[in-house]
PDB file of C-alpha atoms in Angstrom:
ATOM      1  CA  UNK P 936     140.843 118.783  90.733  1.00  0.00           C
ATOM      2  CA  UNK P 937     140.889 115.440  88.441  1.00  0.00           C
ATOM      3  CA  UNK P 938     143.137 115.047  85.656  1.00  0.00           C
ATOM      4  CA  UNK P 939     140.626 115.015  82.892  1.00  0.00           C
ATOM      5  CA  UNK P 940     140.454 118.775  83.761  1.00  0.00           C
ATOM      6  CA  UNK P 941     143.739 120.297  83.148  1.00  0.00           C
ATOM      7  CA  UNK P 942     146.575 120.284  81.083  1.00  0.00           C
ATOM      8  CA  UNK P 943     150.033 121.197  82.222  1.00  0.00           C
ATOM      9  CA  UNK P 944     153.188 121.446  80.673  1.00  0.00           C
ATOM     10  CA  UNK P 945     154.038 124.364  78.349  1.00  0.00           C
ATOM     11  CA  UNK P 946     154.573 121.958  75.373  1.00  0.00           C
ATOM     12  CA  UNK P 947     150.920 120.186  76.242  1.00  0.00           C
ATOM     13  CA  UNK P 948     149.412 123.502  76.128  1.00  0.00           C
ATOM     14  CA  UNK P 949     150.793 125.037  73.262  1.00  0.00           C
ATOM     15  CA  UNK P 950     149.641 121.814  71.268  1.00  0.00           C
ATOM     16  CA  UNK P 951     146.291 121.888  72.751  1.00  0.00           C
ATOM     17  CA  UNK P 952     146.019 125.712  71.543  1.00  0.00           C
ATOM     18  CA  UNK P 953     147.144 124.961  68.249  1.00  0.00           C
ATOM     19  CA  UNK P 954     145.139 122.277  67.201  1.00  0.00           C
ATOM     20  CA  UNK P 955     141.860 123.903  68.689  1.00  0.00           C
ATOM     21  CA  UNK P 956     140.035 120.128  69.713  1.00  0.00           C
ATOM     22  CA  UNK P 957     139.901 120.895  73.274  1.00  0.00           C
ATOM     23  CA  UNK P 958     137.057 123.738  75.453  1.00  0.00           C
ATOM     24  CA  UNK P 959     140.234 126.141  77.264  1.00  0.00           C
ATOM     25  CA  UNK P 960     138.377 127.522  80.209  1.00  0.00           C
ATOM     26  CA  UNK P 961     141.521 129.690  81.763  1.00  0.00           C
ATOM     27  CA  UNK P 962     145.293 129.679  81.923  1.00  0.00           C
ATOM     28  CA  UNK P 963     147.351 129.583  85.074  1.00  0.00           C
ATOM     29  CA  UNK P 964     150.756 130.987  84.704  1.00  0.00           C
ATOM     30  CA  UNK P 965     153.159 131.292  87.195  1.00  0.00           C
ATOM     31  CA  UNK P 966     154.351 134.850  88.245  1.00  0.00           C
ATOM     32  CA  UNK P 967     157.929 133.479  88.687  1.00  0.00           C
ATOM     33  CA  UNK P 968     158.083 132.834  84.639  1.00  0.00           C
ATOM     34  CA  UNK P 969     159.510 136.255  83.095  1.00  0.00           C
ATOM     35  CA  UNK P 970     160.615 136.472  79.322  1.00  0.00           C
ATOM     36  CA  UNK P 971     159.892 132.741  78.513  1.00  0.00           C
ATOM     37  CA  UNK P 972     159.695 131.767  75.134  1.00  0.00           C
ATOM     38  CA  UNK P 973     157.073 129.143  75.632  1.00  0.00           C
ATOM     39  CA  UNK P 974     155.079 131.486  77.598  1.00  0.00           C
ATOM     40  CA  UNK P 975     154.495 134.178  75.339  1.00  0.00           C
ATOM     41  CA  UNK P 976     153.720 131.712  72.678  1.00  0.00           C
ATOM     42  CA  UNK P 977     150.885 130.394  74.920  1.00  0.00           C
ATOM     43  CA  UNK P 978     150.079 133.762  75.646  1.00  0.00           C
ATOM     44  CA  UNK P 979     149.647 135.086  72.099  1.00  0.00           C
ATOM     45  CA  UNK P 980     148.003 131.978  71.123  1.00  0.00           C
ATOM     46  CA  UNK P 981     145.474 132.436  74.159  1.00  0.00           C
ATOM     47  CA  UNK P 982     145.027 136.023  73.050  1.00  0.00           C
ATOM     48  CA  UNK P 983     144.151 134.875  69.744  1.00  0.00           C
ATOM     49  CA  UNK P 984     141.641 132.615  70.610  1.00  0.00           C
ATOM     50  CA  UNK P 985     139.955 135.273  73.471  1.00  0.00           C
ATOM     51  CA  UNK P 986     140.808 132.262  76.513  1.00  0.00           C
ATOM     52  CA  UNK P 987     141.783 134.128  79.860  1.00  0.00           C
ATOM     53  CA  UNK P 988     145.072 133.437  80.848  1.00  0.00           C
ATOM     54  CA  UNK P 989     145.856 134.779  84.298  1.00  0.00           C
ATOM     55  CA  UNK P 990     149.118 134.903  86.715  1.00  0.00           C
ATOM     56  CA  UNK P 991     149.254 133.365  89.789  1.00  0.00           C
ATOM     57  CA  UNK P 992     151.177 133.270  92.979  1.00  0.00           C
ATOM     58  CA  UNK P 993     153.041 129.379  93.319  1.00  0.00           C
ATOM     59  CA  UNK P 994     150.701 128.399  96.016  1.00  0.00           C
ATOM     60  CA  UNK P 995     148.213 128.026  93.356  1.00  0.00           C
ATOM     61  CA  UNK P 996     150.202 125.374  92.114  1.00  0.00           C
ATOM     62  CA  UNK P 997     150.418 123.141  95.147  1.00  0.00           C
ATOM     63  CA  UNK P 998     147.140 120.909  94.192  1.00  0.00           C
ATOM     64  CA  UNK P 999     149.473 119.901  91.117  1.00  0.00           C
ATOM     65  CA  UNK P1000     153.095 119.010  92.770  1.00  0.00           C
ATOM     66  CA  UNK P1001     152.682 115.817  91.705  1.00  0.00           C
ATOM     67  CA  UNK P1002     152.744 117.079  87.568  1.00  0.00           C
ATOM     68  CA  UNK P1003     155.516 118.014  85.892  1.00  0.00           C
ATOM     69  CA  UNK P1004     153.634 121.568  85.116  1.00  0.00           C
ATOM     70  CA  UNK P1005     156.320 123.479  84.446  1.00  0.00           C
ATOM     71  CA  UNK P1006     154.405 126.690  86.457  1.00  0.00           C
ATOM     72  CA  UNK P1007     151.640 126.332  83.422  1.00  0.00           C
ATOM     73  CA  UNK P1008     147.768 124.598  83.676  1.00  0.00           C
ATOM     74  CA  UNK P1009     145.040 125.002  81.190  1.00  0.00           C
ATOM     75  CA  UNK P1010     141.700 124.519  82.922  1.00  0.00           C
ATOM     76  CA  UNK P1011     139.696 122.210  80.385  1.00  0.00           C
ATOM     77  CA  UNK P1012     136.040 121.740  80.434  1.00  0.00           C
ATOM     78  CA  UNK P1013     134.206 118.537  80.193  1.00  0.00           C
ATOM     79  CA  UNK P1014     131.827 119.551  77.812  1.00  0.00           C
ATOM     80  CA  UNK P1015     132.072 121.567  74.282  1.00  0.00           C
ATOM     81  CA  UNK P1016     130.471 124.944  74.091  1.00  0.00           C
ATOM     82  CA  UNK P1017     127.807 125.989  71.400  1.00  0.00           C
ATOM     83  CA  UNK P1018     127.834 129.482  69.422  1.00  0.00           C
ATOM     84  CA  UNK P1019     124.971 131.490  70.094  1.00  0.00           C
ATOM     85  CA  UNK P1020     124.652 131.905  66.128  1.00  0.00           C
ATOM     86  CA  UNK P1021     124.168 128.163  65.948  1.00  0.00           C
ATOM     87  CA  UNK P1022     121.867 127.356  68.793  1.00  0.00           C
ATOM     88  CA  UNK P1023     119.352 130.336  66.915  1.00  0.00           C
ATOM     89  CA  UNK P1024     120.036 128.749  63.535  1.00  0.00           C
ATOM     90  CA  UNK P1025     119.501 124.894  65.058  1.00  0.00           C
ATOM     91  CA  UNK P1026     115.815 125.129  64.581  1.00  0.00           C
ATOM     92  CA  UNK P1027     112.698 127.553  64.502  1.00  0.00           C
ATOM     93  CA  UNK P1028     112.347 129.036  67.695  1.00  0.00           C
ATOM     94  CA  UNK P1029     108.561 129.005  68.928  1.00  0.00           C
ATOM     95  CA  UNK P1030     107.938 129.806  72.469  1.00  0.00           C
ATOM     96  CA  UNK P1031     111.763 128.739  73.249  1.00  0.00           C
ATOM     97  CA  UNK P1032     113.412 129.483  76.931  1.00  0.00           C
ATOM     98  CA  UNK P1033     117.198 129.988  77.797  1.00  0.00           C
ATOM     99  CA  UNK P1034     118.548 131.388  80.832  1.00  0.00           C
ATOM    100  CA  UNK P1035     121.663 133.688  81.153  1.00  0.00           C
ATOM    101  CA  UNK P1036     123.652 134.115  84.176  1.00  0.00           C
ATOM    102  CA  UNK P1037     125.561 137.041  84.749  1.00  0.00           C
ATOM    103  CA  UNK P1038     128.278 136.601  87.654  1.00  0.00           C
ATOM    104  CA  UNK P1039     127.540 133.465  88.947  1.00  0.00           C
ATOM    105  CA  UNK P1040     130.865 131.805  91.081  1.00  0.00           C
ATOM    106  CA  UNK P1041     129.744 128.960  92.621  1.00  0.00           C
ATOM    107  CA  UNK P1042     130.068 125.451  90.780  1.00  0.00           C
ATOM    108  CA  UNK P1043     127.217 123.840  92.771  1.00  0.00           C
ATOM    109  CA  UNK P1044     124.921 126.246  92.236  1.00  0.00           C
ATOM    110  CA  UNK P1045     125.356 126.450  88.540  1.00  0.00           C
ATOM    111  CA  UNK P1046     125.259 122.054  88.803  1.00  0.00           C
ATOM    112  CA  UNK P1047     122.097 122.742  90.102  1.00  0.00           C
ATOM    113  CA  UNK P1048     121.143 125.559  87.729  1.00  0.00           C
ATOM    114  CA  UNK P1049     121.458 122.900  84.974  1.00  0.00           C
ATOM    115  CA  UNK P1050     120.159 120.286  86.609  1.00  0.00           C
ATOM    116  CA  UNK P1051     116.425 122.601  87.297  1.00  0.00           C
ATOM    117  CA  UNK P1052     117.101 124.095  83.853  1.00  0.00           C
ATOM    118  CA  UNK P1053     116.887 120.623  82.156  1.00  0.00           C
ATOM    119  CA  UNK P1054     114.066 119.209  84.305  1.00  0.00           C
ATOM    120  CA  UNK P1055     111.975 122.167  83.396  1.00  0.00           C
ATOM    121  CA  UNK P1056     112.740 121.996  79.599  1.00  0.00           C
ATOM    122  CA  UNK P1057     114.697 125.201  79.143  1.00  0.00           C
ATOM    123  CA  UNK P1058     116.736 125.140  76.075  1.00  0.00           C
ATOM    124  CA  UNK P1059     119.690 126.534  76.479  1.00  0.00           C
ATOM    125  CA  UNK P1060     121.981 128.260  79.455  1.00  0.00           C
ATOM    126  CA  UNK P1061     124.294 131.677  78.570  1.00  0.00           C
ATOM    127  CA  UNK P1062     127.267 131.978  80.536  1.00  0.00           C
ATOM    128  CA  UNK P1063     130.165 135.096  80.055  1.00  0.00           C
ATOM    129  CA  UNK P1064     133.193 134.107  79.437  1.00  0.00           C
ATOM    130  CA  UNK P1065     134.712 136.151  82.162  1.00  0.00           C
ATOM    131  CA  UNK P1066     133.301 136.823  85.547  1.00  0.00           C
ATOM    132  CA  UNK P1067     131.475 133.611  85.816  1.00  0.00           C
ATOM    133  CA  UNK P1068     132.280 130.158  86.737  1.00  0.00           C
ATOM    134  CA  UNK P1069     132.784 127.761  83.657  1.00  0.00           C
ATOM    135  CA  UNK P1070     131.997 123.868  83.334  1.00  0.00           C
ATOM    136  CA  UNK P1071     134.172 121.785  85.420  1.00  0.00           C
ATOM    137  CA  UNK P1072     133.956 118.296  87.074  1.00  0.00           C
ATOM    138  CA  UNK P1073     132.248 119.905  89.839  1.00  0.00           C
ATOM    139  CA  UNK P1074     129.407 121.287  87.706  1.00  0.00           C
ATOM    140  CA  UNK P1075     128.767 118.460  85.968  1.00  0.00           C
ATOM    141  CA  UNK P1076     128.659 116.375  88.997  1.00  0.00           C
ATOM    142  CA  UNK P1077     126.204 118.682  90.340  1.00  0.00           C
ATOM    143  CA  UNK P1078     124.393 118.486  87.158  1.00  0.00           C
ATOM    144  CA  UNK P1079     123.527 114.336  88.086  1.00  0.00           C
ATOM    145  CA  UNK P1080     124.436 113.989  84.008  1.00  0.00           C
ATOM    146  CA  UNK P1081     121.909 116.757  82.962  1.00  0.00           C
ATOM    147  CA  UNK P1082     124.925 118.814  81.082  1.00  0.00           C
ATOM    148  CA  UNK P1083     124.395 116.487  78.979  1.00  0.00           C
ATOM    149  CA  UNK P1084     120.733 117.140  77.635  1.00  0.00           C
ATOM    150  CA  UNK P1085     121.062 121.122  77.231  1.00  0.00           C
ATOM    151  CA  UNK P1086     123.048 123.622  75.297  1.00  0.00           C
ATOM    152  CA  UNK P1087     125.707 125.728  76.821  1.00  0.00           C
ATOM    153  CA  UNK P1088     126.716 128.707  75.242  1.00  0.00           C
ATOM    154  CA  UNK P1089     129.159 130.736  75.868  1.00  0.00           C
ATOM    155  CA  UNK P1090     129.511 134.490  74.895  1.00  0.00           C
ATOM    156  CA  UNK P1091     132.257 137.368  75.439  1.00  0.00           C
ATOM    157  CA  UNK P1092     129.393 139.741  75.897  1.00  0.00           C
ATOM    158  CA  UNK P1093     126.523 139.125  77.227  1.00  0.00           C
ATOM    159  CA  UNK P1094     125.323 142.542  76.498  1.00  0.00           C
ATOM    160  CA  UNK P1095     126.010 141.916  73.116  1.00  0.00           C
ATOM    161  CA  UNK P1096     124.300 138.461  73.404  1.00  0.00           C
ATOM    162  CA  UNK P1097     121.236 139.770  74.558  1.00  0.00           C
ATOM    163  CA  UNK P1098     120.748 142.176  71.774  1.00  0.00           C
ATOM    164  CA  UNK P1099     121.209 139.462  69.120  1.00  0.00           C
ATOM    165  CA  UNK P1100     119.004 137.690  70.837  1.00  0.00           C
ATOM    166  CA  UNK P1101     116.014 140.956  70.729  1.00  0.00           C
ATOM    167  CA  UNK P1102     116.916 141.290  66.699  1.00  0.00           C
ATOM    168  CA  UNK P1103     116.009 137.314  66.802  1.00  0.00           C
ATOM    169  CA  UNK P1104     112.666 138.102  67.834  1.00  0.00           C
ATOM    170  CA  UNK P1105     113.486 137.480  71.744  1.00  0.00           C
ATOM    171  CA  UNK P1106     112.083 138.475  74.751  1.00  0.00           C
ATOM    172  CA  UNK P1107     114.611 139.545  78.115  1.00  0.00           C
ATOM    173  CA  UNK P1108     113.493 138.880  81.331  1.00  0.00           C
ATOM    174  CA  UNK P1109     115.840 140.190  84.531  1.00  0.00           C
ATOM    175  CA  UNK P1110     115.930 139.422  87.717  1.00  0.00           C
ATOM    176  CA  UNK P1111     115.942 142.142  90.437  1.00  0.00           C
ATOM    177  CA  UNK P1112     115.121 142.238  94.043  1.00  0.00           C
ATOM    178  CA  UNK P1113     114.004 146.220  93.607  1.00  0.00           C
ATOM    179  CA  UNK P1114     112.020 145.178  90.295  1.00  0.00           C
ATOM    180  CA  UNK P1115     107.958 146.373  90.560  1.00  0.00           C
ATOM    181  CA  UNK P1116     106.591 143.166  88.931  1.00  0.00           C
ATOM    182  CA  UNK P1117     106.020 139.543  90.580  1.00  0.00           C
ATOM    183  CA  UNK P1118     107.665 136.861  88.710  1.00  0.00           C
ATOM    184  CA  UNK P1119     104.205 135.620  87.912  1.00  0.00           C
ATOM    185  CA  UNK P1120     102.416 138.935  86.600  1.00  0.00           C
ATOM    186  CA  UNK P1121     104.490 137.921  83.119  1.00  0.00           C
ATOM    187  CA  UNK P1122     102.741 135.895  80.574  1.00  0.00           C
ATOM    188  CA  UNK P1123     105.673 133.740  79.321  1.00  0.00           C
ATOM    189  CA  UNK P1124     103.519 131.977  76.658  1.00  0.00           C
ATOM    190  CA  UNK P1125     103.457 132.675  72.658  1.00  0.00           C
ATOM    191  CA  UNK P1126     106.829 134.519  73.132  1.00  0.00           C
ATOM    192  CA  UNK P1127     110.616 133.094  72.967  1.00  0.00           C
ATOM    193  CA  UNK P1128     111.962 134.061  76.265  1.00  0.00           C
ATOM    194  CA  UNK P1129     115.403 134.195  78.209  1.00  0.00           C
ATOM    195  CA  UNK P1130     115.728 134.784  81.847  1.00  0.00           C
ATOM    196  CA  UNK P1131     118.743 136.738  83.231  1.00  0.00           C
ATOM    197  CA  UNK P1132     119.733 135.787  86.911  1.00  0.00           C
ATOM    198  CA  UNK P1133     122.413 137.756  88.734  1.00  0.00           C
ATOM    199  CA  UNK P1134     124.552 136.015  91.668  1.00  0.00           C
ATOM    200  CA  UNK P1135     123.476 136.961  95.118  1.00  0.00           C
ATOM    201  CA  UNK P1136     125.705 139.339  96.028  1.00  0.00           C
ATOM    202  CA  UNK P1137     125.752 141.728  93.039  1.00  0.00           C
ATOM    203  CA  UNK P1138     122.592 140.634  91.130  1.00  0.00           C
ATOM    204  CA  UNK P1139     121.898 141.335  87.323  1.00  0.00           C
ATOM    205  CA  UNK P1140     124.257 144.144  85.908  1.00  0.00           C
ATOM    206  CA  UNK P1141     123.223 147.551  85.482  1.00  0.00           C
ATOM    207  CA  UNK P1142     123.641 147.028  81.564  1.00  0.00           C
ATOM    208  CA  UNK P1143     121.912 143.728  81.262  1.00  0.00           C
ATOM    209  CA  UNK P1144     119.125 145.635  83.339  1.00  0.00           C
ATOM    210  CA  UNK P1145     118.729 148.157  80.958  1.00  0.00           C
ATOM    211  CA  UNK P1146     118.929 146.084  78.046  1.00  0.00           C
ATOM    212  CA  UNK P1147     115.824 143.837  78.922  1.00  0.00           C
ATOM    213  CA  UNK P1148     112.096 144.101  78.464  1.00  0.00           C
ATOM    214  CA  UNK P1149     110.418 142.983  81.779  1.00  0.00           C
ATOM    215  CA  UNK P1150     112.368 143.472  85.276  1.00  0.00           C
ATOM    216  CA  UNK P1151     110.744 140.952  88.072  1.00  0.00           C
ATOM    217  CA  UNK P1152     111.078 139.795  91.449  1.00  0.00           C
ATOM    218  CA  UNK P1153     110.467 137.119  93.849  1.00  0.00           C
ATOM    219  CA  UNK P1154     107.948 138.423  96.606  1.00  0.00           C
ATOM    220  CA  UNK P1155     109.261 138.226  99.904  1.00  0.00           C
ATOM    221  CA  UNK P1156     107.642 137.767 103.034  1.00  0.00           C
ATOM    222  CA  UNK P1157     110.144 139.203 105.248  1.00  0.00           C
ATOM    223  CA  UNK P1158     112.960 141.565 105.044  1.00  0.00           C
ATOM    224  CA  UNK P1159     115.402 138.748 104.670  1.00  0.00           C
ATOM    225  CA  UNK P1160     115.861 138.456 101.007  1.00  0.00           C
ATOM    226  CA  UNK P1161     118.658 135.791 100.472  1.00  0.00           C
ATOM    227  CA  UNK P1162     117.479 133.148  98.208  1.00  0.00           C
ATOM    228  CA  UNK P1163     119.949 131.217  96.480  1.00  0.00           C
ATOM    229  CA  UNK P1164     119.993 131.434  93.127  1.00  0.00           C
ATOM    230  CA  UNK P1165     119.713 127.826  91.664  1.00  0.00           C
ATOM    231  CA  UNK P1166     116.240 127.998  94.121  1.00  0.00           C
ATOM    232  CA  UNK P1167     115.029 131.810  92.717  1.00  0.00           C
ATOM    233  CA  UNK P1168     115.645 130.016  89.152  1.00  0.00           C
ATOM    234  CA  UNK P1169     113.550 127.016  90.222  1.00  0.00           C
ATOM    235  CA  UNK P1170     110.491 129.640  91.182  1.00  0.00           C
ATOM    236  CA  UNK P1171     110.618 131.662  88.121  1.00  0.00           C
ATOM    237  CA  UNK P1172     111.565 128.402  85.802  1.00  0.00           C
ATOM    238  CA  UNK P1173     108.656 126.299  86.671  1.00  0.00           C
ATOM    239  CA  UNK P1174     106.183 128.774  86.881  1.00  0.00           C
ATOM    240  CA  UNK P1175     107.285 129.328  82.945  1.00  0.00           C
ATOM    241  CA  UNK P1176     106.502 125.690  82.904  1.00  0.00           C
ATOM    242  CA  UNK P1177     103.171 125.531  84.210  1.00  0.00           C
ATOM    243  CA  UNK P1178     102.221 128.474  82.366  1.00  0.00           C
ATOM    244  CA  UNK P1179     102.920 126.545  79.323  1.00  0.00           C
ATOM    245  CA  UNK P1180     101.336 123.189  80.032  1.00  0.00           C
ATOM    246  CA  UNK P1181      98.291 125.162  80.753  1.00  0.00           C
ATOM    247  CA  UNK P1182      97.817 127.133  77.733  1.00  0.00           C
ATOM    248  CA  UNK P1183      98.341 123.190  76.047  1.00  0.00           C
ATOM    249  CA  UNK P1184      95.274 122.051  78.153  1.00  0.00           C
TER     250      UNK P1184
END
């Protein structure tokens, strides 16, 4: 873990929660802290601003023994997250892409998720809040600079994200390895679209699943169906892509 992504110290923290200037990703407090001042104030502050605070055994705190961390680090992200309400409002939408990921844990593969998303012109990535791995120095890493050159928006719900997104005149398309429909059989042009991927080992949510329009799968041609998910997204993504570039012909 590099410096530039934590803070420590319960003073730090409380500052950094306060004045509001810096992307909190999650709270590590120690389980051997009971009834501290200092604590609950970072606690109610965090609750305030809906940022996950969690505690932790002490052996979470050994990569830090070298900070004064007083048995508190805030995981800070490199970047600063957009509102769904102002990526919709940024411009008018025509035939538009983003891609939400529901569960995904891995920091390389969402580096890499990025990276394809950016190379394919996709305009914007939906993670949760919770249950998903956020920006860190890994990601962006990953990434080769491309978080960067593309939105990232973060939501609570992504439930509730996805319906905004159908009042805005957007289409849903999930993920599933059950799903009746090729990838391909869509037609992605004339439509704003966003693309729901689910990590490997739970896939898309039952919810999110309900909630969308089209349901689609990768066709496999044997009965091991494992594909990681930065690679699935690279199928479905570019095939988007050259759908598009050949309606421009």
């Amino acid at each position: 873990m590099e410096n530039s992504d934590i803070i420590f110290g319960k003073n730090s923290i409380t500052e950094a929660l306060i004045a509001g200037n810096r992307e909190i990703n999650k709270i590590l407090i120690s389980k051997n802290i009971h009834n501290d001042v200092k604590i609950n104030k970072i606690k109610e502050l965090a609750q305030e601003k809906g940022i996950v605070f969690q505690f932790v055994a002490k052996e979470k705190f050994q990569p830090y023994a070298e900070f004064n961390h007083q048995g508190v680090i805030a995981m800070v992200s490199p970047i600063n997250y957009v509102e769904l309400d102002d990526f919709l409002n940024s411009k008018e939408h025509t035939n538009s892409s983003l891609v939400i990921l529901d569960g995904i844990e891995d920091s390389h593969n969402l580096g890499a998720i990025i990276r394809t998303c950016v190379c394919a012109g996709v305009d914007g990535i939906i993670i949760p809040s919770r249950r998903n791995v956020q920006v860190n120095s890994t990601v962006e890493k990953v990434s080769a600079g491309a978080i960067n050159h593309i939105p990232i928006i973060k939501v609570n719900s992504p439930v509730n994200a996805v319906q905004k997104l159908k009042d805005n005149n957007w289409w849903i398309i999930a993920t599933d390895a059950s799903a009746k429909d090729n990838y391909y059989d869509v037609k992605y042009n004339d439509m704003n679209f966003a693309i729901i991927m689910g990590a490997e080992h739970a896939g898309v949510s039952k919810s999110l699943l309900k909630a969308s329009d089209f349901v689609v799968k990768i066709p496999m041609q044997n009965s091991f169906n494992s594909l990681n998910v930065s690679n699935a997204l690279s199928a479905i993504i570019f095939e988007t892509l050259r759908q598009k570039l050949n309606n421009n012909k």
